[in-house]
Short mmCIF file of C-alpha atoms in Angstrom, two decimals:
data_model
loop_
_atom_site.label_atom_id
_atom_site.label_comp_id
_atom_site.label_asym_id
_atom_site.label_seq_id
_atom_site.Cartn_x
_atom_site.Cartn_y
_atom_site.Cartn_z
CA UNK A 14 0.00 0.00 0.00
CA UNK A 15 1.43 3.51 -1.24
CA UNK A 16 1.59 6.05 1.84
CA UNK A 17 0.26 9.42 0.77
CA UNK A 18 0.90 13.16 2.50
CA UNK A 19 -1.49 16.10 1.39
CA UNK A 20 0.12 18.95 1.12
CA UNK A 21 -0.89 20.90 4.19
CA UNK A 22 -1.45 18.05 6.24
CA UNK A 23 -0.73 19.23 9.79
CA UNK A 24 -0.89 16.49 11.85
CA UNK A 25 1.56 14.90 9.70
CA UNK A 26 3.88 17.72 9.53
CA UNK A 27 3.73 17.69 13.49
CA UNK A 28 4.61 13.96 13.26
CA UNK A 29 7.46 14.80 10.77
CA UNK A 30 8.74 17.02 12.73
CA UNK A 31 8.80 14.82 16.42
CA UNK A 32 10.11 12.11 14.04
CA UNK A 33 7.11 9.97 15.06
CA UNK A 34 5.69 8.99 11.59
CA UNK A 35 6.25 5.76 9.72
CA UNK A 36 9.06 5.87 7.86
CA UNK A 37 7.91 5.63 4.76
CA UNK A 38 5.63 8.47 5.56
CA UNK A 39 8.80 10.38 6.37
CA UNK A 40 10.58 9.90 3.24
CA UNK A 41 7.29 10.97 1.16
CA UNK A 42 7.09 14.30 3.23
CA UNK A 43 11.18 14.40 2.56
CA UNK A 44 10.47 14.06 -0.83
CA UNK A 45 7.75 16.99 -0.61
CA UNK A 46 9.38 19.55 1.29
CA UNK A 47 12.28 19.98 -1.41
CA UNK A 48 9.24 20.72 -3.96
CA UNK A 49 6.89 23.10 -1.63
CA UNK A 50 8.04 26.29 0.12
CA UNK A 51 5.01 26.49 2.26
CA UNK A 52 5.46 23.11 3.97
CA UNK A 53 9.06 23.59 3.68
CA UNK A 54 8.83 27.03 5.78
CA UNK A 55 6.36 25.72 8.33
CA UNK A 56 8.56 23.10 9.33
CA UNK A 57 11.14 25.42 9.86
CA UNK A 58 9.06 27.79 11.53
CA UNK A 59 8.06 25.13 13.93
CA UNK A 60 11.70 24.20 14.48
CA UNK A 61 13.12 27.46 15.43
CA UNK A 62 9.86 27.59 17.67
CA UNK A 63 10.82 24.70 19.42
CA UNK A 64 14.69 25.45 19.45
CA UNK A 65 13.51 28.74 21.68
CA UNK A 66 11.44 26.79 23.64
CA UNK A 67 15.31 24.81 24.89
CA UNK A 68 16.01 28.24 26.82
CA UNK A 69 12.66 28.07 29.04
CA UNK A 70 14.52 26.31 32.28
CA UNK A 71 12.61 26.47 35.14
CA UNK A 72 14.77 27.43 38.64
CA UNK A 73 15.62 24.07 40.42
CA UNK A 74 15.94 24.62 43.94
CA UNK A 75 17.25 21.97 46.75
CA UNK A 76 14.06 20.04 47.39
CA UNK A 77 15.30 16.82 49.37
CA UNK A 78 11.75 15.33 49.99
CA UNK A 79 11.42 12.47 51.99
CA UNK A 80 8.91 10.22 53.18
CA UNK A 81 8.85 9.59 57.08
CA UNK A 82 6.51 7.10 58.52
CA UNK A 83 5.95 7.90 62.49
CA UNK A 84 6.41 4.20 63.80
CA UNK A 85 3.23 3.31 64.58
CA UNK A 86 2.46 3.37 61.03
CA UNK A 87 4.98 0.71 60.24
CA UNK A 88 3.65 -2.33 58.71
CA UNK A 89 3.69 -4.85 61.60
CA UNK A 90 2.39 -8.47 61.27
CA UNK A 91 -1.29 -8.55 62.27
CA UNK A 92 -0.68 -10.27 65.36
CA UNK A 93 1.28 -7.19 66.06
CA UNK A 94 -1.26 -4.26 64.58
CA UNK A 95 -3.21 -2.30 67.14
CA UNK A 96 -6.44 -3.22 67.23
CA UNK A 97 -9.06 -0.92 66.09
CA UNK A 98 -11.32 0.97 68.57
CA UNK A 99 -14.30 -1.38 67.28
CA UNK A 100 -12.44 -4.54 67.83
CA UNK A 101 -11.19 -2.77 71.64
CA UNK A 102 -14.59 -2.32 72.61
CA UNK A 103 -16.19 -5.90 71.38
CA UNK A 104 -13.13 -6.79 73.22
CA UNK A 105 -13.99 -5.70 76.20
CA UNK A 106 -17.71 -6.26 76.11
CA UNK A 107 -16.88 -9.93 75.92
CA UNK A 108 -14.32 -9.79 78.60
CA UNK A 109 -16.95 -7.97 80.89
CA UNK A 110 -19.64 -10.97 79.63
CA UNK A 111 -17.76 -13.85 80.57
CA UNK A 112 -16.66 -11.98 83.70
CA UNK A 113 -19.95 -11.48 84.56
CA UNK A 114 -21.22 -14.99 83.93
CA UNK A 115 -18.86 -16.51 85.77
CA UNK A 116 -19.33 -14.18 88.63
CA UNK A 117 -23.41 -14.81 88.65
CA UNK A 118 -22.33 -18.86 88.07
CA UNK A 119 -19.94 -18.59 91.32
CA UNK A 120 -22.08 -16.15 92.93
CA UNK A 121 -24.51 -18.55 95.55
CA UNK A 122 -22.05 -21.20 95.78
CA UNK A 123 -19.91 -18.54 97.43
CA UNK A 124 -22.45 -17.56 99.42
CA UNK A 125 -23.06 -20.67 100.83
CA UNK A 126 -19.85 -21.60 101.74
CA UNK A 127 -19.84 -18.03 103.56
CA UNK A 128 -22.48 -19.18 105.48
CA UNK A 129 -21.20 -22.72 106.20
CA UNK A 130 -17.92 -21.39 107.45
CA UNK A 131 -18.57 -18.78 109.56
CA UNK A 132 -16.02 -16.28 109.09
CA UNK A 133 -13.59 -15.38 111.81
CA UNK A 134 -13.33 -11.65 112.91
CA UNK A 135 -9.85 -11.86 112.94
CA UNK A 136 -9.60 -12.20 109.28
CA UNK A 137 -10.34 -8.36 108.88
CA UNK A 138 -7.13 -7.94 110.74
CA UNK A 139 -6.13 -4.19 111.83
CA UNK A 140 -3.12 -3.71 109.61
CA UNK A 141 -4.75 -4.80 106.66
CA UNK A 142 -6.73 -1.35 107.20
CA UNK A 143 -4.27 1.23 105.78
CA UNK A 144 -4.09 -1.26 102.40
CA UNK A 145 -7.23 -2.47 101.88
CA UNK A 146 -9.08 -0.18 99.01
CA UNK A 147 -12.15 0.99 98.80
CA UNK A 148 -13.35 -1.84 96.76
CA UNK A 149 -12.74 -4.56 98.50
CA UNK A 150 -14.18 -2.72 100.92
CA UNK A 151 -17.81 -2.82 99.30
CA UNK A 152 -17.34 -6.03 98.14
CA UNK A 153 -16.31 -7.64 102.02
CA UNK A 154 -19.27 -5.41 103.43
CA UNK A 155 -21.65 -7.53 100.59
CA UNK A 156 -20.50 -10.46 101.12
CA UNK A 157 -20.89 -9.90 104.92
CA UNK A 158 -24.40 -8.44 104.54
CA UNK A 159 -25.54 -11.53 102.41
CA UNK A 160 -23.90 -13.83 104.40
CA UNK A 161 -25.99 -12.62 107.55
CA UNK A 162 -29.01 -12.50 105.81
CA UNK A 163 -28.80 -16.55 104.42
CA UNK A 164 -28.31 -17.00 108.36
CA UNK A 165 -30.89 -14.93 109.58
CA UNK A 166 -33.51 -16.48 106.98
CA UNK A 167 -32.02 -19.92 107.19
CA UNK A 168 -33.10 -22.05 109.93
CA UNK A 169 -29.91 -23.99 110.81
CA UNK A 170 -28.12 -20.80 109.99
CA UNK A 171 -30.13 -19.25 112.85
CA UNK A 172 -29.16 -21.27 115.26
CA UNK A 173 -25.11 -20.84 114.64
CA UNK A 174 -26.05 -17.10 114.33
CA UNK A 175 -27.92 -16.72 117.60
CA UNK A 176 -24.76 -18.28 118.90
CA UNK A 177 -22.40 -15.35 118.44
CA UNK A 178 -24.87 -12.22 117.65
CA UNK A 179 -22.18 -10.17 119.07
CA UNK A 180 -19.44 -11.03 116.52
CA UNK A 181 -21.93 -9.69 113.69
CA UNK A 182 -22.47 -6.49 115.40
CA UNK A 183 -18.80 -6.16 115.59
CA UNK A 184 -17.98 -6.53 111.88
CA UNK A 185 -20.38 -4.39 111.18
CA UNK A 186 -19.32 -1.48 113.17
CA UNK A 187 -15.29 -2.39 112.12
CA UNK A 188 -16.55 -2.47 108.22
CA UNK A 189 -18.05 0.73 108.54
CA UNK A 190 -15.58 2.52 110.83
CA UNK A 191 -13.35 1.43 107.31
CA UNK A 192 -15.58 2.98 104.68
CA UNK A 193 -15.27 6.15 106.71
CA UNK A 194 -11.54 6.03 106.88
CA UNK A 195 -11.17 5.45 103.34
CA UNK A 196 -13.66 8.15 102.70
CA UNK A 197 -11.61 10.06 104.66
CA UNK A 198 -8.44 9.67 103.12
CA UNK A 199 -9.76 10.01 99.64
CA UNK A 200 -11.51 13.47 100.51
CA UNK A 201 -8.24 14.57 102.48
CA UNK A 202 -6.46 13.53 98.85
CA UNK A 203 -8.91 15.77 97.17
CA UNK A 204 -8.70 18.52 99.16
CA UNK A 205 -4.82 18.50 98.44
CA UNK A 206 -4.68 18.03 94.75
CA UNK A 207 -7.03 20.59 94.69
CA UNK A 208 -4.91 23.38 95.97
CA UNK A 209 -1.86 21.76 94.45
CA UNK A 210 -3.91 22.84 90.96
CA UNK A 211 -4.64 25.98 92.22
CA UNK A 212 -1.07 26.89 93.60
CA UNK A 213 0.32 25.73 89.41
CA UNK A 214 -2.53 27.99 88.27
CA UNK A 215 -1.45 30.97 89.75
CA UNK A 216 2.50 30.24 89.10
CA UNK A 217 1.24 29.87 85.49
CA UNK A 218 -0.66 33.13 85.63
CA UNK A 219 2.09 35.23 86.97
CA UNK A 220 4.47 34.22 83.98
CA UNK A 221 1.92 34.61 82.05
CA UNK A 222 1.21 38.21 83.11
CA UNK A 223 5.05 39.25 83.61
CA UNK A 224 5.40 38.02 79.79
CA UNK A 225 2.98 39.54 78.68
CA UNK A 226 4.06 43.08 80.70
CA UNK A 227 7.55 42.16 78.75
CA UNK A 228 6.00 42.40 75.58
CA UNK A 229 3.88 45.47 75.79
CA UNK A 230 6.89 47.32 77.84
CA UNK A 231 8.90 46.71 74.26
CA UNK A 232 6.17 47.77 72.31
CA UNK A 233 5.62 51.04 74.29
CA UNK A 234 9.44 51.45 73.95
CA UNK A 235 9.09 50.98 70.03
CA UNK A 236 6.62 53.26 69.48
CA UNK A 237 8.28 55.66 71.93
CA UNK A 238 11.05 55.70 69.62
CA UNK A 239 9.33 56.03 66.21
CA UNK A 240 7.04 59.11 68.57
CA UNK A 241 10.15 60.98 69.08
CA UNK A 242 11.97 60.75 65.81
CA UNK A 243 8.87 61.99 64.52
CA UNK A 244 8.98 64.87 66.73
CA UNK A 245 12.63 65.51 66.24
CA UNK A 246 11.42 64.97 62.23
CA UNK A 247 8.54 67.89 62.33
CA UNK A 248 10.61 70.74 64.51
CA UNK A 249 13.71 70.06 62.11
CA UNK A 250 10.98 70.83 59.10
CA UNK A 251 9.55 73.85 61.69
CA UNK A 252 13.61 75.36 62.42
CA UNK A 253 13.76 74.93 58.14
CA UNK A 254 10.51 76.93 57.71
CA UNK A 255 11.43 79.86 59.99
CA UNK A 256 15.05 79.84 59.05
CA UNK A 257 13.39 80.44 55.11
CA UNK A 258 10.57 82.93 56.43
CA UNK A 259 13.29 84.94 57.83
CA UNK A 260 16.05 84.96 54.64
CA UNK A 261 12.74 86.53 52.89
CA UNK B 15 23.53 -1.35 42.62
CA UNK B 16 20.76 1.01 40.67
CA UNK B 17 17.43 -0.23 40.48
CA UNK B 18 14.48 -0.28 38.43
CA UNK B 19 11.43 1.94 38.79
CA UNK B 20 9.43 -1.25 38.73
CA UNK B 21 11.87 -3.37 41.67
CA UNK B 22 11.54 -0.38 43.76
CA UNK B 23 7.62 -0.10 43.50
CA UNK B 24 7.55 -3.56 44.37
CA UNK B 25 9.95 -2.69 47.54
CA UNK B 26 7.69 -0.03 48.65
CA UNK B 27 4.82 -1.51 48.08
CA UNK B 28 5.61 -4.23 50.53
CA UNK B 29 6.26 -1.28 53.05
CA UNK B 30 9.79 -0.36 52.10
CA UNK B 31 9.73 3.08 52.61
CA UNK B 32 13.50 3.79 51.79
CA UNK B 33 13.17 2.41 48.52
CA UNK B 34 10.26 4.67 47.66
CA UNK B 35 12.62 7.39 48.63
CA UNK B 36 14.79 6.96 46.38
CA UNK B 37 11.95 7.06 43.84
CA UNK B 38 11.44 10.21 45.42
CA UNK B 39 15.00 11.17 44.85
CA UNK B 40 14.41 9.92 41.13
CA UNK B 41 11.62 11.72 40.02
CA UNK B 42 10.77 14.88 42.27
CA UNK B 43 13.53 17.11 39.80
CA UNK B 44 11.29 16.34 36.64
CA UNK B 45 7.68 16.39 38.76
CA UNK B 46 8.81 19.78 40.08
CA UNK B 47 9.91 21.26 36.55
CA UNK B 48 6.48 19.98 35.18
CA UNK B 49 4.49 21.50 38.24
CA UNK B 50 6.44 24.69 37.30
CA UNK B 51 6.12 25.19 33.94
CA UNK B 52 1.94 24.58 34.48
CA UNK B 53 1.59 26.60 37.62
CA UNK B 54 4.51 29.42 36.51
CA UNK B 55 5.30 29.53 40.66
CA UNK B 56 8.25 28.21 42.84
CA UNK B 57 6.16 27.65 45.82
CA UNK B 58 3.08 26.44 44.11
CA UNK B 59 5.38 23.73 41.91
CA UNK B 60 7.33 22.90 45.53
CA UNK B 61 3.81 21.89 47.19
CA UNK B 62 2.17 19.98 44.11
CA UNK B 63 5.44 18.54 43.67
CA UNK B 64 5.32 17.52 47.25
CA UNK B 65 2.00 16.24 47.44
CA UNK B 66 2.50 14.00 44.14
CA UNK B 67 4.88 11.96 45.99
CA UNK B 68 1.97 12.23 48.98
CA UNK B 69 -0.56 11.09 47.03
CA UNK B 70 1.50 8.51 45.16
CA UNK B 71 2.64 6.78 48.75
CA UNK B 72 -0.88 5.99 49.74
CA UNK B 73 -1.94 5.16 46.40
CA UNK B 74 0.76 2.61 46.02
CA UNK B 75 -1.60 -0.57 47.24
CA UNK B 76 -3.22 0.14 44.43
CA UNK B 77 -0.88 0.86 41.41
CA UNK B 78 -1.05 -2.74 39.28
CA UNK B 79 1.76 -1.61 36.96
CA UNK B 80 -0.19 -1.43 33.50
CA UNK B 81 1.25 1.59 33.01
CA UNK B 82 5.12 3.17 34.19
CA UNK B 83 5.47 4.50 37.07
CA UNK B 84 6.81 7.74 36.20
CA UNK B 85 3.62 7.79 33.85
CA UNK B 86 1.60 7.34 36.81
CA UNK B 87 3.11 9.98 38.67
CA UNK B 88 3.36 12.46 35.75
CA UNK B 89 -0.70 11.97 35.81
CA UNK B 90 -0.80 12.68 39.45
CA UNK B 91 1.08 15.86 39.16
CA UNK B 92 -1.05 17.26 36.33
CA UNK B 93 -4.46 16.44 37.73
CA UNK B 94 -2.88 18.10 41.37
CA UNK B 95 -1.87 21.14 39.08
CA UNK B 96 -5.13 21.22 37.35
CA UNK B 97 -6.85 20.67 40.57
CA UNK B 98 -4.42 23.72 41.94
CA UNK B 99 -5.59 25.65 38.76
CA UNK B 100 -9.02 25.44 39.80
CA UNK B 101 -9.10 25.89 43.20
CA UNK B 102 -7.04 29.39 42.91
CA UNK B 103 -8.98 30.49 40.21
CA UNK B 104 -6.37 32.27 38.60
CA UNK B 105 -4.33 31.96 35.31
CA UNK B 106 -0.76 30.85 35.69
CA UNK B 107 1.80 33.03 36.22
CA UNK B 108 5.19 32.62 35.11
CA UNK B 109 7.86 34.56 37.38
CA UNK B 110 9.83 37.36 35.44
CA UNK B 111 13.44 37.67 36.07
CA UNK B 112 13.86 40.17 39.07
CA UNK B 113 16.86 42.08 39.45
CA UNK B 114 19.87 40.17 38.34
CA UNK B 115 22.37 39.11 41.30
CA UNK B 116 25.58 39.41 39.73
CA UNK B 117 27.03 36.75 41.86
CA UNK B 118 24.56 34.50 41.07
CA UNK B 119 24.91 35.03 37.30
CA UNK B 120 28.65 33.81 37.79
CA UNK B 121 27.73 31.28 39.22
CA UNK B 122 25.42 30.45 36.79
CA UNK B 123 27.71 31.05 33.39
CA UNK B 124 28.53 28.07 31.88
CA UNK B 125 32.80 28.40 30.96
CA UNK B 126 32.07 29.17 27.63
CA UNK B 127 29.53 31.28 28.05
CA UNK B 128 29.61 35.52 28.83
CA UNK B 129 27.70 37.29 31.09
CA UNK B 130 26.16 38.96 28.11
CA UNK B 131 25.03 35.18 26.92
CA UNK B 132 24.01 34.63 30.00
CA UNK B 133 21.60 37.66 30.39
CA UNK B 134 19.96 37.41 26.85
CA UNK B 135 19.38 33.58 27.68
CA UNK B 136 17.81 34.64 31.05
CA UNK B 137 15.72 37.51 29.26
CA UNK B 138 15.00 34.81 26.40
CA UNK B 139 13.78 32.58 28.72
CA UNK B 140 11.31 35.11 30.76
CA UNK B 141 10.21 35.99 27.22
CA UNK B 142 9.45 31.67 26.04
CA UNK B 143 7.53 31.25 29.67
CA UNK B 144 5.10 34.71 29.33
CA UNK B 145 4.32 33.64 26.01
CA UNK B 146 3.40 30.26 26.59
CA UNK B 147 0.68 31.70 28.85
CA UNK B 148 -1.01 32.65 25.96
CA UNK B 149 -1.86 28.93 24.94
CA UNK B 150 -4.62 27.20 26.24
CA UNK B 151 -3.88 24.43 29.25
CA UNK B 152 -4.36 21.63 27.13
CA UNK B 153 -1.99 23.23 24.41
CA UNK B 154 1.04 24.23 26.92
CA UNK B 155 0.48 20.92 28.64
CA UNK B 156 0.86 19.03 25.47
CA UNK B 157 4.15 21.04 24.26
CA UNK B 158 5.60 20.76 27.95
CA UNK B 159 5.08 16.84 28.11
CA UNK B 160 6.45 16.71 24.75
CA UNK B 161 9.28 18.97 24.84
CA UNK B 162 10.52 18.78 28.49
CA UNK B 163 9.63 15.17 29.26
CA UNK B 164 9.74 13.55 25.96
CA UNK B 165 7.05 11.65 25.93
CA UNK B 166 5.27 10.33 23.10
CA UNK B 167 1.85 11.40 21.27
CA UNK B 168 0.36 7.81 22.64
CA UNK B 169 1.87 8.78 26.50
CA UNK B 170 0.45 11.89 26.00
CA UNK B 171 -3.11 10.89 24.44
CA UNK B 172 -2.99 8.95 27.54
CA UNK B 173 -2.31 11.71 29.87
CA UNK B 174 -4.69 13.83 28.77
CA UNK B 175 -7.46 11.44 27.68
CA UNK B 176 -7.74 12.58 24.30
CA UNK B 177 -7.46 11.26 20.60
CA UNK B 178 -3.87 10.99 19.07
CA UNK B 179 -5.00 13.33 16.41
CA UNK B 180 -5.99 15.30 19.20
CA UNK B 181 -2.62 16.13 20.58
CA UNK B 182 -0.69 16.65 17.11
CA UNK B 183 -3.28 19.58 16.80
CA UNK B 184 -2.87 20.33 19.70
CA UNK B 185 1.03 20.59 19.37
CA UNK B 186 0.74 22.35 16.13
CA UNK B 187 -1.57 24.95 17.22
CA UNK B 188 0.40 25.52 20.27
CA UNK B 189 3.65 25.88 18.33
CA UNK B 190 2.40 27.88 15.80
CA UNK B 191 0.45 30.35 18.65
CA UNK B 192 4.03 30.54 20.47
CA UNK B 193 5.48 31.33 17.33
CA UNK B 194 3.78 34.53 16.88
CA UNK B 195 3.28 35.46 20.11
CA UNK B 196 7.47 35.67 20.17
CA UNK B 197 7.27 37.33 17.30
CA UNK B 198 5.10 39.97 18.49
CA UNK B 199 7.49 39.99 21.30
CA UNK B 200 10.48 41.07 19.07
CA UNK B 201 12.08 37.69 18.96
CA UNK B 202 10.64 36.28 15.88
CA UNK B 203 12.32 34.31 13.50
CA UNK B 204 12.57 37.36 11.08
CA UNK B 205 14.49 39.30 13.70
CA UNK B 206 16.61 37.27 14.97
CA UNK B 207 18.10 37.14 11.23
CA UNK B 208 17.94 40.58 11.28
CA UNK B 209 20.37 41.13 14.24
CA UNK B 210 22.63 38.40 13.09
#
């Protein structure tokens, strides 16, 4: 198949020109730019165009990007990856589930074997008061309370209870002569982070305020600078005015 | 040992993150030349230029390879400077030459090269990047990707989603608009036999 070029032709001038035509192509435009001036001069026209466009360089400063990855966004094995918040809180929602079931599965069995074994006094012992927390707190005072109450309501409980009525009364008063100590100490604890914040507050303030004082004091200086050149500025100008007034 | 374009996608995309700096290294002189000549600003090519690489980096999971990567990245860069375009609403701007630092021009002169060379190439080349902002964006797009990056009608069909015939018109128009508008600027072919 004979190629053929129309004289004209500007896409296949442009082509010709890029060198990006077949070659055949090429040799018939070759062929027709020795015969037609027009062509011939748009191709050159086009080539000194581009030959200018060899001076357009662009400024090339230091640019030096890099990519940093903080590490927690290091690919670890998934093992290894965080979990998401999602997964955290499923997480824990199961934890608390089986917690719970197991606690409501022990729960009576404990109970009973409260009540069977009738706790000794002694085992709230008096040092064990300044280390014991609040929690186990509540949750001796429960088990105490329910423990009474299966031997109050029980029959055969009764009967060990009635024994030793005394020794309930007792662990009472101790267990709650603890909540108020710890209620105490946590209110004392309060009270002294409290004015700890309050102390940091007003340390924080005072900078604050002497900075601050700093700044403006510089500023008033600065402008009481530019105030009196000004000054000095307009009675120079005033001295230059008389001094003319009176050569007239 | 220099590596491929393709060997260190492959690194990075398996969460090397050095070897994507060296594609970094690679490719952020031509990116940034590109962003420049479309945006006609320093800072403005620095940030596109800059977030092409961003960009690239967390598109990287999903860059399959049917096309070269520096392909991939020139495309980035021009929809970011199109996007930038846009978004500023305003034509681009190519710097002028501000007052000429002597020191800097000495610097600058290649050994066979004056200070008058120098200066007439500098004023040359202020002249070549106001007069391409006459073209249209598709136009200066297509000469710049052609000219400064050599790419090829199909790359650049590609790039710009258009017709092959499309961008030889598009080069021809835009060469033959440039040529007049330096002509109109006193540097026309014409004149510059004139003065020689």
């Amino acid at each position: 198949m004979s190629v053929t070029f129309e004289c004209g032709d500007k896409n296949a001038l442009v082509a010709y020109l890029y060198e990006e035509c077949e070659p055949e192509l090429r040799d018939v435009i070759s062929g027709h730019l020795t015969r037609c001036d027009s062509c011939s001069s748009e191709i050159d026209g086009l080539g000194w165009t581009r030959s200018r466009l060899e001076v357009w360089t662009p400024p090339m400063p230091e640019l030096g990007f890099q990519m940093h990855l903080p590490p927690q966004e290091a690919r670890l094995p998934w093992w290894r990856a965080p979990l998401p918040a999602w997964a955290q809180a499923v997480a824990a929602l199961v934890i608390f589930g089986v917690g719970l079931s197991v606690g409501l599965a022990r729960g009576p069995a404990a109970v009973r074997e409260v009540a069977s074994n009738q706790p000794p006094p002694a085992t709230v012992s008096t040092t064990s008061i300044d280390t014991a927390s609040r929690d186990d707190l509540v949750q001796l005072e429960e088990r105490l309370k329910s423990a009474i109450a299966q031997m109050r309501t029980a029959a055969p409980v009764r009967q060990v209870a009635a024994s030793a009525p005394s020794s309930d009364e007792e662990t009472l008063k101790k267990v709650e002569a603890l909540l108020a100590q710890s209620e105490e100490r946590q209110r004392r604890e309060f009270t002294l982070r409290s004015v700890e914040m309050a102390r940091d507050f007003e340390a924080q303030r005072r900078i604050d305020m002497a900075s601050v004082r700093e700044a403006v004091g510089q500023f008033q200086g600065v402008t009481g600078n530019e105030i009196r050149q000004q000054r000095e500025a307009i009675d120079r100008i005033n001295s230059l005015i008389r001094v003319s007034q009176q050569g007239r | 040992m220099t590596r491929t374009d393709e060997e260190l996608v492959a690194r990075s995309q398996s969460g090397d993150v050095d070897s994507f700096n060296q594609l970094i290294v690679r490719w952020e002189r031509p990116i940034y030349a590109l962003a420049y000549r479309v945006l006609g600003r320093e800072e403005d090519a620095r940030d596109v230029c800059q977030d092409t690489f961003l960009r690239a980096y967390r598109a990287l999971p999903g860059f399959k390879g049917q096309a070269k990567f520096s392909s991939w990245l020139y495309r980035i860069a021009l929809n970011l400077c199109r996007d930038w375009i846009r978004r500023q609403q305003r034509a681009p701007v190519s710097q002028m030459p501000e007052d000429i630092d002597p020191a800097e021009l000495l610097a600058e002169t290649q050994p066979t090269e004056s200070i008058e060379d120098l200066v007439a190439r500098r004023e040359l080349s202020a002249i070549v990047a106001d007069a391409m902002k006459s073209l249209s964006d598709e136009q200066r797009t297509a000469i710049i990707l052609k000219e400064y990056h050599g790419m090829t009608f199909q790359e650049i069909a590609d790039m710009q989603g258009c017709p092959l015939s499309t961008v030889k018109t598009r080069l021809y128009q835009g060469l033959s608009q440039l040529r007049r508008q330096l002509e109109r600027r006193g540097h026309g072919m014409a004149q510059l036999v004139k003065r020689t």
